[in-house]
Short mmCIF file of C-alpha atoms in Angstrom, two decimals:
data_model
loop_
_atom_site.label_atom_id
_atom_site.label_comp_id
_atom_site.label_asym_id
_atom_site.label_seq_id
_atom_site.Cartn_x
_atom_site.Cartn_y
_atom_site.Cartn_z
CA MET B 23 91.72 62.02 91.64
CA ASN B 24 88.21 63.28 90.83
CA VAL B 25 87.05 59.67 90.41
CA VAL B 26 88.62 58.71 93.75
CA SER B 27 86.95 61.67 95.43
CA ARG B 28 83.54 60.71 94.07
CA VAL B 29 83.91 57.12 95.28
CA ALA B 30 85.06 58.33 98.72
CA ASP B 31 82.00 60.61 99.00
CA ARG B 32 79.35 58.32 97.51
CA ARG B 33 80.60 54.86 98.58
CA PRO B 34 82.67 55.50 101.72
CA VAL B 35 82.64 51.86 102.87
CA VAL B 36 83.76 50.58 99.47
CA PHE B 37 86.46 53.24 99.35
CA THR B 38 87.63 52.51 102.90
CA LEU B 39 87.88 48.75 102.42
CA SER B 40 89.60 49.26 99.05
CA ALA B 41 92.14 51.54 100.74
CA TRP B 42 92.76 48.85 103.39
CA LEU B 43 93.30 46.15 100.76
CA ALA B 44 95.58 48.48 98.79
CA TRP B 45 97.61 49.12 101.95
CA ILE B 46 98.05 45.37 102.50
CA LEU B 47 99.07 44.84 98.87
CA VAL B 48 101.58 47.70 98.71
CA ALA B 49 103.04 46.75 102.08
CA GLY B 50 103.45 43.12 101.00
CA VAL B 51 105.04 43.91 97.66
CA THR B 52 107.41 46.46 99.18
CA ALA B 53 108.39 44.13 102.04
CA THR B 54 109.13 41.34 99.57
CA ALA B 55 111.29 43.62 97.43
CA VAL B 56 113.25 44.86 100.45
CA ALA B 57 113.73 41.30 101.68
CA VAL B 58 115.15 40.25 98.32
CA LEU B 59 117.54 43.21 98.28
CA LEU B 60 118.73 42.54 101.83
CA HIS B 61 118.74 38.73 101.46
CA VAL B 62 116.58 38.27 104.56
CA PRO B 63 113.19 36.59 105.11
CA THR B 64 110.16 38.69 104.18
CA VAL B 65 108.81 38.32 107.72
CA SER B 66 111.91 40.03 109.18
CA VAL B 67 111.40 43.29 111.03
CA VAL B 68 113.13 45.62 108.56
CA PRO B 69 111.21 44.52 105.40
CA GLN B 70 107.93 44.53 107.29
CA ARG B 71 108.42 48.01 108.70
CA VAL B 72 109.66 49.48 105.42
CA GLY B 73 106.69 47.90 103.63
CA SER B 74 104.13 49.22 106.11
CA LEU B 75 105.65 52.71 106.13
CA ALA B 76 105.72 52.86 102.33
CA ALA B 77 102.10 51.70 102.04
CA THR B 78 100.96 54.15 104.70
CA GLY B 79 102.83 56.98 103.00
CA VAL B 80 101.10 56.25 99.67
CA LEU B 81 97.67 56.32 101.32
CA LEU B 82 98.42 59.55 103.18
CA LEU B 83 99.48 61.29 99.98
CA MET B 84 96.16 60.36 98.39
CA LEU B 85 94.08 61.21 101.47
CA GLY B 86 95.86 64.54 101.82
CA ARG B 87 94.58 65.44 98.36
CA LEU B 88 91.08 64.49 99.51
CA GLY B 89 91.30 66.63 102.65
CA TRP B 90 91.01 63.71 105.08
CA LEU B 91 94.10 64.28 107.23
CA ARG B 92 92.63 66.82 109.63
CA PRO B 93 89.15 65.31 110.17
CA MET B 94 90.62 61.82 110.74
CA GLY B 95 92.78 63.30 113.50
CA LEU B 96 96.31 63.17 112.07
CA THR B 97 97.05 66.90 111.99
CA THR B 98 95.34 67.87 115.25
CA SER B 99 97.04 67.55 118.65
CA GLY B 100 93.98 67.38 120.91
CA THR B 101 93.05 69.21 124.09
CA TRP B 102 94.93 69.17 127.40
CA SER B 103 92.17 67.04 128.92
CA ALA B 104 92.70 64.45 126.18
CA TRP B 105 96.36 64.19 127.14
CA VAL B 106 95.58 63.94 130.85
CA LEU B 107 93.28 61.04 130.00
CA THR B 108 96.06 59.55 127.86
CA LEU B 109 98.53 59.63 130.76
CA LEU B 110 96.05 57.95 133.10
CA VAL B 111 95.14 55.28 130.56
CA GLY B 112 98.82 54.80 129.73
CA ALA B 113 99.69 54.04 133.36
CA TYR B 114 96.77 51.61 133.51
CA VAL B 115 97.68 49.69 130.35
CA ILE B 116 101.36 49.42 131.31
CA LEU B 117 100.57 48.00 134.75
CA ALA B 118 97.87 45.77 133.28
CA GLY B 119 100.35 44.46 130.70
CA PHE B 120 102.97 43.72 133.33
CA HIS B 121 100.50 41.81 135.48
CA SER B 122 99.02 39.99 132.47
CA PHE B 123 102.24 38.72 130.92
CA PHE B 124 104.61 38.54 133.92
CA GLY B 125 102.43 38.36 137.03
CA GLU B 126 104.18 41.36 138.61
CA LEU B 127 104.19 45.16 138.43
CA ALA B 128 107.89 45.93 139.01
CA PHE B 129 109.86 47.54 136.18
CA ASP B 130 113.28 49.17 135.95
CA ALA B 131 112.77 52.28 133.81
CA ARG B 132 116.52 52.43 133.13
CA ALA B 133 116.13 49.33 130.96
CA LEU B 134 114.57 51.55 128.29
CA LEU B 135 118.02 52.90 127.40
CA ASN B 136 120.40 50.29 128.76
CA THR B 137 120.53 47.89 125.83
CA ARG B 138 120.51 48.02 122.05
CA GLU B 139 117.65 45.49 122.07
CA ALA B 140 115.49 47.77 124.23
CA ARG B 141 116.10 50.78 121.99
CA ALA B 142 115.34 48.68 118.90
CA ILE B 143 112.07 47.49 120.43
CA LEU B 144 111.08 51.05 121.34
CA LEU B 145 111.80 52.35 117.83
CA ASN B 146 109.99 49.43 116.24
CA GLN B 147 106.89 49.94 118.38
CA VAL B 148 106.81 53.67 117.63
CA ILE B 149 106.69 52.79 113.93
CA VAL B 150 104.01 50.17 114.58
CA GLY B 151 101.97 52.68 116.57
CA VAL B 152 102.16 55.36 113.88
CA VAL B 153 101.36 52.97 111.02
CA GLU B 154 98.60 50.90 112.60
CA GLU B 155 96.81 53.79 114.27
CA THR B 156 96.95 55.85 111.07
CA VAL B 157 95.49 52.99 109.03
CA PHE B 158 92.95 51.49 111.44
CA ARG B 159 91.91 54.27 113.82
CA GLY B 160 92.53 56.94 111.20
CA ILE B 161 91.71 55.90 107.65
CA LEU B 162 89.40 52.95 108.34
CA LEU B 163 87.54 54.41 111.30
CA TYR B 164 87.05 57.83 109.72
CA GLY B 165 85.90 56.27 106.44
CA LEU B 166 83.35 54.09 108.22
CA VAL B 167 82.16 56.99 110.37
CA ARG B 168 81.61 59.01 107.18
CA ALA B 169 79.20 56.27 106.10
CA TRP B 170 77.51 55.34 109.37
CA GLY B 171 78.31 58.01 111.95
CA ARG B 172 75.08 60.00 111.90
CA THR B 173 73.71 57.79 114.68
CA ARG B 174 75.26 56.39 117.85
CA ARG B 175 74.47 52.90 116.58
CA GLY B 176 76.42 53.71 113.44
CA LEU B 177 79.37 54.95 115.48
CA MET B 178 79.39 51.70 117.46
CA VAL B 179 79.30 49.60 114.28
CA ALA B 180 82.16 51.62 112.78
CA VAL B 181 84.32 51.00 115.86
CA VAL B 182 83.53 47.26 115.87
CA VAL B 183 84.25 46.81 112.15
CA GLN B 184 87.63 48.57 112.26
CA ALA B 185 88.59 46.53 115.35
CA ALA B 186 87.66 43.30 113.57
CA LEU B 187 89.76 44.26 110.54
CA PHE B 188 92.60 45.04 112.96
CA GLY B 189 92.33 41.79 114.89
CA LEU B 190 91.71 39.15 112.22
CA PRO B 191 95.09 39.42 110.39
CA HIS B 192 96.84 38.50 113.65
CA GLY B 193 95.44 35.01 113.12
CA LEU B 194 98.11 34.53 110.46
CA GLN B 195 100.66 34.21 113.26
CA VAL B 196 99.69 30.56 113.55
CA PHE B 197 101.56 30.01 110.27
CA ALA B 198 104.68 31.52 111.86
CA GLY B 199 104.69 28.84 114.54
CA MET B 200 102.56 30.40 117.28
CA PRO B 201 100.37 27.78 119.04
CA LEU B 202 96.71 27.87 118.06
CA SER B 203 95.55 28.69 121.59
CA SER B 204 97.92 31.65 121.80
CA THR B 205 96.96 32.81 118.30
CA LEU B 206 93.23 32.81 119.08
CA ALA B 207 93.84 34.59 122.39
CA ASN B 208 95.99 37.15 120.57
CA VAL B 209 93.27 37.78 117.97
CA ALA B 210 90.69 38.31 120.73
CA ASN B 211 93.00 40.63 122.65
CA THR B 212 93.89 42.62 119.53
CA PHE B 213 90.20 43.00 118.68
CA VAL B 214 89.39 44.34 122.15
CA PHE B 215 92.52 46.53 122.07
CA GLY B 216 91.26 47.96 118.76
CA LEU B 217 87.83 48.61 120.24
CA TRP B 218 89.00 50.84 123.06
CA LEU B 219 91.50 52.67 120.86
CA GLY B 220 88.67 53.29 118.39
CA PHE B 221 86.46 54.69 121.15
CA LEU B 222 89.36 56.84 122.36
CA VAL B 223 89.98 58.43 118.94
CA LEU B 224 86.27 58.90 118.37
CA SER B 225 85.96 60.66 121.72
CA ILE B 226 88.93 63.04 121.53
CA GLY B 227 89.21 63.63 117.76
CA THR B 228 92.98 63.08 117.35
CA LEU B 229 95.17 60.06 116.60
CA TRP B 230 98.26 61.04 118.58
CA PRO B 231 97.20 59.81 122.04
CA ALA B 232 96.26 56.46 120.48
CA ILE B 233 99.61 56.31 118.69
CA LEU B 234 101.44 56.97 121.96
CA LEU B 235 99.38 54.45 123.93
CA HIS B 236 99.82 51.77 121.24
CA ALA B 237 103.60 52.21 121.18
CA VAL B 238 103.95 52.38 124.96
CA ALA B 239 101.61 49.47 125.73
CA ASN B 240 103.44 47.10 123.38
CA GLY B 241 106.94 48.48 123.93
CA ALA B 242 106.87 48.38 127.73
CA VAL B 243 105.78 44.73 127.79
CA LEU B 244 108.35 43.63 125.19
CA ILE B 245 111.19 45.50 126.91
CA LYS B 246 110.28 44.00 130.28
CA GLY B 247 110.30 40.61 128.56
CA LEU B 248 114.03 41.00 127.91
CA SER B 249 114.74 40.40 131.60
CA SER B 250 111.59 38.87 133.11
CA PRO B 251 110.10 35.38 132.58
CA TRP B 252 106.86 35.34 130.59
CA VAL B 253 103.73 33.78 132.06
CA GLU B 254 102.99 30.15 131.17
CA PRO B 255 101.03 29.23 129.16
CA TYR B 256 101.60 32.26 126.95
CA SER B 257 97.93 32.40 125.96
CA LEU B 258 97.09 33.21 129.59
CA GLY B 259 98.79 36.59 129.20
CA TYR B 260 96.52 37.49 126.28
CA VAL B 261 93.42 36.37 128.20
CA ARG B 262 94.38 38.51 131.20
CA ALA B 263 95.16 41.50 128.99
CA THR B 264 91.79 41.15 127.26
CA LEU B 265 89.97 41.29 130.59
CA PHE B 266 91.85 44.43 131.60
CA ASP B 267 91.14 46.02 128.19
CA LEU B 268 87.41 45.34 128.56
CA VAL B 269 87.35 47.95 131.33
CA LEU B 270 88.49 50.57 128.81
CA VAL B 271 85.98 49.29 126.24
CA LEU B 272 83.15 49.83 128.72
CA LEU B 273 84.40 53.34 129.45
CA GLY B 274 84.64 54.12 125.73
CA THR B 275 81.17 52.73 125.06
CA TRP B 276 79.74 54.93 127.80
CA ILE B 277 81.41 58.01 126.31
CA VAL B 278 80.09 57.31 122.80
CA LEU B 279 76.57 56.51 123.98
CA ARG B 280 76.21 59.19 126.65
CA VAL B 281 78.60 61.98 125.64
CA ARG B 282 78.78 63.77 122.29
CA PRO B 283 81.88 62.58 120.37
CA MET B 284 84.19 65.09 118.71
CA SER B 285 82.31 66.88 115.95
CA SER B 286 85.28 66.69 113.55
CA PHE B 287 84.70 62.95 113.33
CA ARG B 288 81.00 63.23 112.68
CA PRO B 289 79.67 63.59 109.12
CA PRO B 290 77.26 66.46 108.39
CA GLY B 291 73.59 65.89 107.91
CA PRO B 292 70.59 64.68 109.91
CA PRO B 293 70.53 61.31 111.70
CA SER B 294 70.05 58.39 109.36
CA PRO B 295 68.15 55.26 110.45
CA GLU B 296 70.07 53.01 108.07
CA LEU B 297 73.70 51.99 107.66
CA ASP B 298 74.59 53.12 104.14
CA VAL B 299 77.43 51.68 102.10
#
């Protein structure tokens, strides 16, 4: 653990990217093992979720020993103003998602509990929100901010890099049968989605609003899709969603450039003109 701690302190970018690759590897191996035991495809929901939870748990055990959990925002709840902002943004992203993928804003809230499929989607998206926000907006973003966050330029670069690492793997969906146009639109939307979530966490210093927004944004759209026709072509929904998300990216950029981000996310020391690795 002493060796790991030294690498984390002296080479934060190397450590952060190594942690990301380790998460992918552990998640993949675990998902494959679960799929074999259950006699289901590896890409099925249960193996994938078990694999991602196991990999995230392993990383959190290690990072807890390093003292990362609080500064990366996992053990802090945030201020009341952060949660007011979360509620406002949540309403925006839900309505934006409905318009983007269905061309309407109507939604029957009772559908959340009416069917087994809806409850399964909600549970699945809660897991996705916890795992992906912990890894990308928690571990990756905090690690990159430790390296580059002494300047506002460094903070911006950290947000962009974690969003790119979040978006690029979604390109693999083309191998699962998704059309290329929809896959590329999904990658772009996921990248922009990751940008504004990164700015949000950087601004309020806790992961939990981002976890909630991630789960709600995805879950509400998927549950509505159980009873409403999706927009055609499907890629159009991702393009629309990306345009709506850009509004939040602009807001987040303004906060980072003009307002002091949460000090718990900022590394100590004077401003550095270079991006160290």
